[in-house]
Coordinates of C-alpha atoms and ligand atoms in Angstrom, one line a residue:
X1 CA 5.0 -9.2 11.0
X2 CA 3.6 -6.2 9.2
X3 CA 5.9 -4.6 6.5
X4 CA 7.7 -1.5 7.7
X5 CA 5.9 0.5 5.0
X6 CA 2.8 2.5 5.2
X7 CA -0.4 1.3 3.5
X8 CA 0.0 4.1 0.9
X9 CA 3.7 3.2 0.1
X10 CA 2.7 -0.4 -0.6
X11 CA -0.3 0.7 -2.7
X12 CA 2.0 3.1 -4.6
X13 CA 4.6 0.4 -5.4
X14 CA 1.8 -2.0 -6.6
X15 CA 0.4 0.7 -8.8
X16 CA 3.9 1.5 -10.3
X17 CA 4.5 -2.2 -11.0
X18 CA 1.1 -2.6 -12.7
X19 CA 1.5 0.6 -14.6
X20 CA 5.0 -0.4 -15.9
X21 CA 3.7 -3.9 -16.9
X22 CA 0.6 -2.5 -18.7
X23 CA 2.6 0.4 -20.1
X24 CA 5.1 -2.1 -21.6
X25 CA 2.2 -3.9 -23.4
X26 CA 0.9 -0.6 -24.7
X27 CA 4.3 0.5 -26.0
X28 CA 4.9 -2.9 -27.7
X29 CA 1.6 -2.8 -29.4
X30 CA 2.2 0.8 -30.5
X31 CA 5.7 -0.1 -31.9
X32 CA 4.2 -3.1 -33.8
X33 CA 1.6 -0.8 -35.3
X34 CA 4.2 1.8 -36.3
X35 CA 6.5 -0.9 -37.7
X36 CA 3.6 -2.1 -39.9
X37 CA 2.9 1.4 -41.1
X38 CA 6.6 1.9 -41.8
X39 CA 6.8 -1.3 -43.9
X40 CA 3.8 -0.2 -45.9
X41 CA 5.2 3.3 -46.6
X42 CA 8.6 1.7 -47.5
X43 CA 6.9 -0.5 -50.0
X44 CA 5.2 2.5 -51.5
X45 CA 8.5 4.4 -51.7
X46 CA 10.1 1.3 -53.4
X47 CA 7.3 1.1 -56.0
X48 CA 7.6 4.8 -56.8
X49 CA 11.3 4.8 -57.3
X50 CA 11.1 1.6 -59.4
X51 CA 8.5 3.2 -61.6
X52 CA 10.7 6.3 -62.0
X53 CA 13.7 4.2 -62.9
X54 CA 11.7 2.3 -65.5
X55 CA 10.8 5.7 -67.0
X56 CA 14.5 6.3 -67.7
X57 CA 14.7 3.0 -69.6
X58 CA 11.7 4.1 -71.7
X59 CA 13.2 7.5 -72.4
X60 CA 16.4 6.0 -73.7
X61 CA 14.6 3.4 -75.8
X62 CA 12.4 6.1 -77.3
X63 CA 15.5 8.2 -78.2
X64 CA 17.2 5.3 -79.9
X65 CA 14.0 4.5 -81.7
X66 CA 13.4 8.0 -83.0
X67 CA 17.0 8.3 -84.4
X68 CA 18.1 9.3 -87.1
X69 CA 16.8 12.9 -86.9
X70 CA 18.4 16.3 -87.6
X71 CA 20.6 17.0 -84.7
X72 CA 19.2 20.5 -84.0
X73 CA 15.6 19.1 -83.9
X74 CA 16.5 15.9 -82.1
X75 CA 14.0 15.1 -79.2
X76 CA 17.0 14.8 -76.9
X77 CA 17.5 18.5 -76.8
X78 CA 14.0 19.0 -75.4
X79 CA 14.3 16.2 -72.8
X80 CA 15.7 18.3 -69.9
X81 CA 12.7 20.6 -70.2
X82 CA 10.2 17.7 -70.1
X83 CA 12.0 15.6 -67.4
X84 CA 13.6 17.9 -64.9
X85 CA 15.7 15.0 -63.4
X86 CA 17.6 14.7 -66.8
X87 CA 20.6 17.0 -66.4
X88 CA 22.3 16.0 -69.6
X89 CA 21.8 13.8 -72.8
X90 CA 24.7 12.3 -74.8
X91 CA 24.3 11.0 -78.3
X92 CA 27.1 8.9 -79.8
X93 CA 27.2 7.8 -83.4
X94 CA 29.2 4.7 -84.3
X95 CA 32.1 6.8 -85.6
X96 CA 32.4 9.0 -82.5
X97 CA 33.8 8.2 -79.1
X98 CA 32.2 8.7 -75.7
X99 CA 33.4 11.7 -73.8
X100 CA 34.0 9.7 -70.7
X101 CA 35.5 6.2 -70.2
X102 CA 32.7 5.1 -67.9
X103 CA 30.2 5.8 -70.6
X104 CA 32.1 3.7 -73.1
X105 CA 32.3 0.8 -70.6
X106 CA 28.6 1.0 -69.9
X107 CA 27.9 1.1 -73.6
X108 CA 29.7 -2.3 -73.9
X109 CA 27.7 -3.7 -71.0
X110 CA 24.4 -2.4 -72.4
X111 CA 25.1 -3.9 -75.8
X112 CA 25.9 -7.3 -74.2
X113 CA 22.8 -7.2 -72.0
X114 CA 20.5 -5.6 -74.6
X115 CA 19.2 -3.1 -72.0
X116 CA 20.4 0.2 -70.4
X117 CA 23.4 0.0 -68.1
X118 CA 24.6 2.2 -65.3
X119 CA 27.8 4.2 -66.0
X120 CA 29.2 6.5 -63.3
X121 CA 27.4 6.9 -60.0
X122 CA 28.4 10.1 -58.2
X123 CA 27.2 10.0 -54.6
X124 CA 28.7 13.3 -53.6
X125 CA 27.2 15.2 -56.6
X126 CA 24.0 13.3 -56.3
X127 CA 23.7 12.0 -59.9
X128 CA 24.3 9.0 -62.0
X129 CA 24.6 8.2 -65.7
X130 CA 22.6 5.6 -67.7
X131 CA 23.6 4.4 -71.2
X132 CA 21.6 2.5 -73.9
X133 CA 23.7 1.1 -76.7
X134 CA 21.9 1.3 -80.0
X135 CA 22.6 0.9 -83.7
X136 CA 23.9 3.1 -85.2
X137 CA 23.4 5.6 -82.4
X138 CA 23.8 5.1 -78.6
X139 CA 22.3 7.5 -76.0
X140 CA 23.3 8.3 -72.4
X141 CA 21.4 10.3 -69.6
X142 CA 22.7 12.0 -66.5
X143 CA 20.0 11.8 -63.8
X144 CA 19.9 14.1 -60.9
X145 CA 18.8 12.2 -57.8
X146 CA 17.0 15.0 -56.0
X147 CA 14.7 15.8 -58.9
X148 CA 14.2 12.1 -59.7
X149 CA 12.5 11.3 -56.4
X150 CA 8.8 12.0 -56.6
X151 CA 8.7 14.1 -53.5
X152 CA 5.0 15.1 -53.9
X153 CA 4.1 11.4 -53.6
X154 CA 6.9 10.4 -51.2
X155 CA 5.3 8.7 -48.1
X156 CA 7.9 10.0 -45.6
X157 CA 8.1 13.6 -44.4
X158 CA 11.5 15.0 -45.6
X159 CA 12.3 16.4 -42.1
X160 CA 11.0 13.3 -40.4
X161 CA 12.7 10.4 -38.7
X162 CA 13.3 8.2 -41.7
X163 CA 16.8 8.0 -43.2
X164 CA 16.7 7.1 -46.9
X165 CA 19.4 6.4 -49.5
X166 CA 20.2 4.3 -52.6
X167 CA 23.2 2.1 -52.6
X168 CA 25.2 0.8 -55.5
X169 CA 28.3 -1.1 -54.7
X170 CA 30.3 1.2 -52.4
X171 CA 28.5 4.3 -53.6
X172 CA 25.6 5.8 -51.6
X173 CA 23.2 8.3 -52.9
X174 CA 21.5 10.0 -50.0
X175 CA 17.8 10.8 -50.4
X176 CA 17.0 12.2 -46.9
X177 CA 19.1 12.4 -43.8
X178 CA 16.6 11.2 -41.2
X179 CA 17.2 11.4 -37.5
X180 CA 20.1 10.2 -35.3
X181 CA 19.3 7.0 -33.4
X182 CA 20.4 8.0 -30.0
X183 CA 19.0 8.8 -26.5
X184 CA 15.5 10.1 -26.4
X185 CA 15.0 9.5 -30.1
X186 CA 16.3 6.0 -30.3
X187 CA 18.5 3.3 -28.9
X188 CA 16.0 2.2 -26.3
X189 CA 13.8 0.3 -28.6
X190 CA 15.0 -1.3 -31.9
X191 CA 14.5 0.8 -35.0
X192 CA 12.7 -0.2 -38.3
X193 CA 14.8 -1.1 -41.4
X194 CA 13.8 -1.7 -45.1
X195 CA 16.3 -2.9 -47.7
X196 CA 15.3 -3.9 -51.2
X197 CA 16.7 -3.7 -54.7
X198 CA 14.7 -1.6 -57.2
X199 CA 12.5 -3.6 -59.5
X200 CA 14.3 -2.1 -62.6
X201 CA 17.2 -4.3 -63.6
X202 CA 19.0 -1.5 -65.4
X203 CA 19.3 0.5 -62.2
X204 CA 19.9 -2.1 -59.5
X205 CA 20.0 0.4 -56.6
X206 CA 19.3 -0.9 -53.1
X207 CA 16.7 1.3 -51.4
X208 CA 17.8 1.5 -47.8
X209 CA 15.3 3.0 -45.3
X210 CA 15.9 3.3 -41.6
X211 CA 13.8 4.8 -38.8
X212 CA 15.1 5.2 -35.3
X213 CA 12.5 4.8 -32.5
X214 CA 12.8 5.9 -28.9
X215 CA 10.9 7.2 -25.9
X216 CA 10.1 10.4 -27.9
X217 CA 7.8 8.2 -30.1
X218 CA 6.0 6.4 -27.3
X219 CA 2.3 7.1 -26.9
X220 CA 2.6 9.1 -23.7
X221 CA -1.0 10.3 -23.7
X222 CA -2.2 6.7 -23.8
X223 CA 0.3 5.7 -21.1
X224 CA -0.9 8.5 -18.8
X225 CA -4.5 7.4 -19.4
X226 CA -3.6 3.8 -18.6
X227 CA -1.8 4.8 -15.4
X228 CA -4.7 7.0 -14.3
X229 CA -7.3 4.3 -15.0
X230 CA -5.1 1.8 -13.0
X231 CA -4.9 4.3 -10.1
X232 CA -8.7 4.7 -10.0
X233 CA -9.2 1.0 -10.3
X234 CA -6.7 0.1 -7.6
X235 CA -7.9 2.9 -5.3
X236 CA -11.4 1.6 -5.6
X237 CA -10.3 -2.0 -5.0
X238 CA -8.3 -0.9 -2.0
X239 CA -11.2 1.1 -0.6
X240 CA -13.5 -1.9 -1.0
X241 CA -10.9 -4.1 0.7
X242 CA -10.6 -1.7 3.6
X243 CA -14.4 -1.5 4.0
X244 CA -14.5 -5.3 4.1
X245 CA -11.8 -5.4 6.7
X246 CA -13.6 -2.7 8.8
X247 CA -16.8 -4.8 8.6
X248 CA -15.0 -7.9 9.7
X249 CA -13.4 -6.0 12.6
X250 CA -16.8 -4.7 13.7
X251 CA -18.3 -8.2 13.5
X252 CA -15.4 -9.5 15.5
X253 CA -15.8 -6.8 18.1
X254 CA -19.5 -7.6 18.4
X255 CA -18.7 -11.2 18.9
X256 CA -16.2 -10.3 21.5
X257 CA -18.7 -8.1 23.3
X258 CA -21.2 -10.9 23.3
X259 CA -18.6 -13.3 24.8
X260 CA -17.6 -10.6 27.3
X261 CA -21.3 -10.2 28.3
X262 CA -21.6 -13.9 28.9
X263 CA -18.3 -13.9 30.9
X264 CA -19.5 -10.9 32.9
X265 CA -22.7 -12.8 33.7
X266 CA -20.6 -15.8 34.9
X267 CA -18.4 -13.4 36.9
X268 CA -21.5 -11.8 38.5
X269 CA -22.9 -15.1 39.5
X270 CA -19.6 -16.2 41.0
X271 CA -19.1 -12.8 42.6
X272 CA -22.5 -12.8 44.3
X273 CA -21.7 -16.2 45.7
X274 CA -18.3 -14.9 46.9
X275 CA -19.8 -11.8 48.5
X276 CA -22.7 -13.6 50.1
X277 CA -20.4 -16.4 51.4
X278 CA -18.7 -14.2 53.9
X279 CA -21.7 -12.6 55.7
X280 CA -23.5 -15.9 55.7
X281 CA -20.6 -17.7 57.2
X282 CA -20.4 -15.0 59.9
X283 CA -24.1 -15.3 60.4
X284 CA -23.9 -19.0 60.9
X285 CA -21.0 -18.6 63.3
X286 CA -22.9 -15.9 65.3
X287 CA -26.2 -17.9 65.5
X288 CA -24.3 -21.1 66.5
X289 CA -22.5 -19.1 69.3
X290 CA -25.9 -17.7 70.4
X291 CA -27.4 -21.2 70.5
X292 CA -24.5 -22.4 72.6
X293 CA -24.9 -19.4 75.0
X294 CA -28.6 -20.4 75.5
X295 CA -27.3 -23.5 77.3
X296 CA -25.3 -21.4 79.8
X297 CA -26.7 -20.8 83.2
X298 CA -27.2 -18.1 84.2
X299 CA -28.1 -16.8 80.8
X300 CA -25.3 -14.4 79.6
X301 CA -27.9 -11.9 78.2
X302 CA -25.3 -9.2 77.2
X303 CA -23.1 -11.6 75.2
X304 CA -26.2 -13.2 73.7
X305 CA -27.5 -9.9 72.6
X306 CA -24.1 -9.0 71.1
X307 CA -24.0 -12.3 69.1
X308 CA -27.5 -11.8 67.9
X309 CA -26.7 -8.2 67.0
X310 CA -23.7 -9.4 65.0
X311 CA -25.9 -12.0 63.3
X312 CA -28.4 -9.3 62.4
X313 CA -25.6 -7.0 61.0
X314 CA -24.3 -9.9 58.8
X315 CA -27.8 -10.7 57.5
X316 CA -28.1 -6.9 56.8
X317 CA -24.9 -7.0 54.7
X318 CA -26.1 -10.0 52.8
X319 CA -29.4 -8.2 52.1
X320 CA -27.4 -5.2 50.9
X321 CA -25.5 -7.3 48.4
X322 CA -28.7 -8.7 47.1
X323 CA -30.3 -5.2 46.9
X324 CA -27.3 -3.8 45.0
X325 CA -27.5 -6.7 42.6
X326 CA -31.1 -6.0 42.0
X327 CA -30.3 -2.4 41.3
X328 CA -27.6 -3.4 38.9
X329 CA -29.9 -5.7 37.0
X330 CA -32.7 -3.3 37.0
X331 CA -30.6 -0.4 35.6
X332 CA -27.0 -1.3 34.8
X333 CA -24.6 1.6 35.3
X334 CA -27.1 3.5 37.4
X335 CA -25.4 6.1 39.5
X336 CA -28.3 6.7 41.8
X337 CA -26.6 4.8 44.6
X338 CA -23.6 7.2 44.5
X339 CA -23.5 9.6 47.4
X340 CA -20.9 11.6 49.2
X341 CA -18.8 9.3 51.4
X342 CA -15.9 10.2 53.7
X343 CA -13.2 7.9 52.5
X344 CA -11.4 7.9 55.9
X345 CA -14.5 6.8 57.7
X346 CA -15.2 4.0 55.2
X347 CA -11.6 2.8 55.6
X348 CA -11.9 2.8 59.4
X349 CA -15.2 0.9 59.1
X350 CA -13.7 -1.8 57.0
X351 CA -10.7 -2.1 59.3
X352 CA -13.2 -2.5 62.2
X353 CA -14.5 -5.7 60.6
X354 CA -11.0 -7.0 60.3
X355 CA -9.9 -6.3 63.9
X356 CA -9.5 -9.9 65.0
X357 CA -7.2 -10.6 62.0
X358 CA -5.2 -7.4 62.7
X359 CA -4.7 -8.3 66.3
X360 CA -3.6 -11.9 65.3
X361 CA -1.0 -10.5 63.0
X362 CA 0.1 -7.8 65.4
X363 CA -0.5 -5.0 62.8
X364 CA -1.3 -1.4 63.7
X365 CA -2.6 0.3 60.6
X366 CA -1.0 3.7 59.8
X367 CA -3.6 6.0 58.4
X368 CA -2.8 9.3 56.7
X369 CA -6.1 11.0 56.0
X370 CA -6.5 14.3 54.2
X371 CA -10.2 14.3 54.9
X372 CA -11.5 13.4 51.5
X373 CA -15.2 13.0 50.5
X374 CA -15.8 10.9 47.4
X375 CA -18.9 10.1 45.4
X376 CA -19.5 6.4 45.8
X377 CA -22.0 3.7 46.6
X378 CA -21.2 2.9 50.3
X379 CA -21.9 -0.8 50.0
X380 CA -19.7 -1.2 46.8
X381 CA -17.0 0.9 48.5
X382 CA -17.2 -1.3 51.6
X383 CA -16.8 -4.4 49.4
X384 CA -13.7 -3.0 47.6
X385 CA -12.1 -1.9 50.9
X386 CA -12.8 -5.2 52.5
X387 CA -11.2 -7.1 49.5
X388 CA -8.1 -4.9 49.4
X389 CA -7.5 -5.0 53.2
X390 CA -8.2 -8.7 53.4
X391 CA -5.8 -9.4 50.6
X392 CA -3.1 -7.2 52.3
X393 CA -3.5 -9.0 55.6
X394 CA -3.3 -12.4 53.8
X395 CA -0.2 -11.3 52.0
X396 CA 1.5 -10.4 55.3
X397 CA 0.5 -13.7 57.0
X398 CA 3.7 -15.5 55.8
X399 CA 6.2 -12.7 56.2
X400 CA 8.3 -12.0 59.4
X401 CA 6.4 -9.9 62.0
X402 CA 8.8 -7.0 61.7
X403 CA 7.9 -6.6 58.0
X404 CA 4.2 -6.4 58.6
X405 CA 3.2 -2.8 57.9
X406 CA -0.1 -1.5 56.6
X407 CA -0.1 2.1 55.4
X408 CA -3.3 3.7 54.3
X409 CA -2.9 7.0 52.6
X410 CA -5.9 9.1 51.7
X411 CA -5.3 12.1 49.4
X412 CA -6.7 14.3 46.6
X413 CA -5.3 14.3 43.1
X414 CA -6.9 16.5 40.6
X415 CA -10.6 15.9 40.7
X416 CA -10.2 12.5 42.4
X417 CA -10.0 11.1 45.9
X418 CA -7.2 8.5 46.1
X419 CA -6.6 5.7 48.6
X420 CA -3.3 3.9 48.6
X421 CA -3.3 0.6 50.4
X422 CA 0.4 -0.1 51.0
X423 CA 1.5 -3.4 52.6
X424 CA 4.8 -5.1 53.5
X425 CA 3.6 -8.5 52.3
X426 CA 4.9 -11.0 49.7
X427 CA 4.2 -8.6 46.8
X428 CA 2.5 -9.5 43.6
X429 CA 3.8 -12.5 41.6
X430 CA 5.2 -11.0 38.3
X431 CA 3.3 -13.5 36.1
X432 CA 0.1 -12.3 37.8
X433 CA 0.5 -8.6 37.1
X434 CA -0.9 -8.6 33.6
X435 CA -4.1 -10.4 34.5
X436 CA -4.5 -9.3 38.2
X437 CA -8.0 -7.9 37.6
X438 CA -9.2 -10.8 35.4
X439 CA -11.7 -13.1 37.1
X440 CA -10.4 -16.4 38.5
X441 CA -6.8 -15.1 39.0
X442 CA -5.7 -16.5 42.3
X443 CA -2.5 -17.9 43.9
X444 CA -4.4 -19.0 47.0
X445 CA -5.4 -22.5 47.8
X446 CA -9.1 -22.4 47.6
X447 CA -9.1 -18.8 46.4
X448 CA -11.8 -17.9 43.9
X449 CA -9.8 -15.1 42.2
X450 CA -12.9 -12.9 42.0
X451 CA -12.3 -10.3 44.7
X452 CA -10.0 -8.0 42.6
X453 CA -12.0 -8.4 39.4
X454 CA -15.2 -7.5 41.1
X455 CA -13.6 -4.6 43.0
X456 CA -12.2 -3.2 39.7
X457 CA -15.7 -3.5 38.1
X458 CA -17.3 -1.8 41.0
X459 CA -14.7 1.0 41.0
X460 CA -15.2 1.6 37.3
X461 CA -19.0 1.6 37.6
X462 CA -18.6 4.4 40.1
X463 CA -16.4 6.4 37.7
X464 CA -13.2 5.4 39.5
X465 CA -10.3 3.1 38.9
X466 CA -8.3 0.4 40.6
X467 CA -4.6 -0.3 39.9
X468 CA -1.7 -2.1 41.6
X469 CA 2.0 -2.3 41.6
X470 CA 4.8 -3.8 43.6
X471 CA 6.8 -1.6 46.0
X472 CA 10.3 -1.5 47.5
X473 CA 11.7 -3.0 49.6
X474 CA 8.8 -5.5 49.7
X475 CA 5.0 -5.6 49.3
X476 CA 2.3 -4.3 47.1
X477 CA 0.4 -1.1 46.7
X478 CA -3.2 -0.9 45.5
X479 CA -4.5 2.5 44.4
X480 CA -8.2 3.2 44.4
X481 CA -9.4 6.4 42.7
X482 CA -12.9 7.7 43.0
X483 CA -14.5 11.0 41.8
X484 CA -14.6 13.7 44.5
X485 CA -18.0 14.4 45.9
X486 CA -19.4 17.7 44.7
X487 CA -18.7 20.5 47.3
X488 CA -22.0 21.7 49.0
Ligands
ADP1 P1 -8.4 -14.4 45.8 O1 -8.2 -13.6 47.0 O2 -9.6 -15.2 45.8 O3 -7.2 -15.1 45.3 P2 -8.3 -11.8 44.5 O4 -8.9 -11.4 43.2 O5 -8.7 -11.0 45.7 O6 -8.7 -13.3 44.6 O7 -6.8 -11.8 44.4 C1 -6.2 -12.4 43.3 C2 -4.7 -12.7 43.6 O8 -4.0 -11.5 43.7 C3 -4.4 -13.4 44.9 O9 -4.6 -14.8 44.8 C4 -3.0 -12.9 45.2 O10 -2.1 -13.8 44.6 C5 -2.9 -11.6 44.5 N1 -2.9 -10.5 45.5 C6 -4.0 -9.7 45.8 N2 -3.7 -8.7 46.7 C7 -2.4 -8.9 47.0 C8 -1.4 -8.3 47.9 N3 -1.8 -7.2 48.7 N4 -0.2 -8.8 48.0 C9 0.2 -9.8 47.2 N5 -0.6 -10.5 46.4 C10 -1.9 -10.0 46.2

């Protein structure tokens, strides 16, 4: 059973599925490439910050090394001018005390570890203190975070999507805010994360980098190109498929036509036999009768002449059938034989041949004739009428006498002459209706089932048509249409 969708809908759904599948591959590849780039940038940022932190160790070591020096000329006074991130420098001699407790504690740790130690970390203010215990003088620096980060070499754009901060214990020193991971800018695909402690042991900050990714980052241009390329590819494939189907259909039709021609040939042969059979049987009957009459004494000349005349008529009919066949074979579909024929006269002529049968069945045909002239081959028309009337009489053979009515209505409808042969017989068997005009369709014992198929072929060849239906209360009606003869 075909799907209840149009060809285009099915094509569209297939295209969507293929686009989504291929689009997913493209997006995944893109995310992998961007993750790699992020990790590489993160490593650069980590290296830069570690180097800067190491610089602070070096500054403190230099200060301790250069001491003692006159206080007003001490290098520490010029430090903030040289290193903008250094907000403040403390110098403590052994006798003096640190101004803040955190510095004093860091001094102890520095002394124990023999390297600079972190003192206070102020996330809100964005600075931290670093102490190096020395003998006899210790030094401390206050570093401002924002000036410490080497922004000119920083691999991430400050207004970009990357959130960066340094963590120490519960303290967080924000470096850049980054973007919220929600909706269009994140949440759909997992973000990228980088966490690593700086390589400088004196300032063990954890560099935390985070980048949200979402549909806003997807390679929409490439996705559109993929969808377009798929559409072109699939449309071409579909067109080729349709072309192939069309070719197969044409080949099938040609095969059918060839078979039909062979069937028609068979039908023609059987039809000729059928049509010749009747006049030849009548011819034999007439000549046998004539031969018997020859034995009579006195010779019944008039009856003999009538029998021989009948025999000559039947031989003439047989010759007509053969002549028409020759015309058909010489030039199929030739309309040369078509001539104006009075439909009423043709019907009466055909009834004349069936007089004995009409009498036997006690039927008086009821003719309604509007006086119609059709364009037809008289011999073909005679055959059609003979078949239709003969079938009608045979159908009434088995019904009660009161039911036997034969109505023949001749009329004009549009540009056609119409004859309706309406009988009160058995009616058409329902299983027969669909194939009534197919050759070899018969319910009669010994019937060839060719009369109606031949009649329909003949009517079509003359530009007409033959159809049938059952009628109420009983019987069948055959309807013969033929083109009207051109008015002179
Ligand atoms: P045949 O007469 O050799 O059977 P036809 O082609 O003339 O072949 O008719 C085919 C079949 O159509 C008949 O066998 C009969 O069953 C049915 N038929 C034709 N005309 C009538 C009719 N007027 N009433 C009922 N049945 C009919």
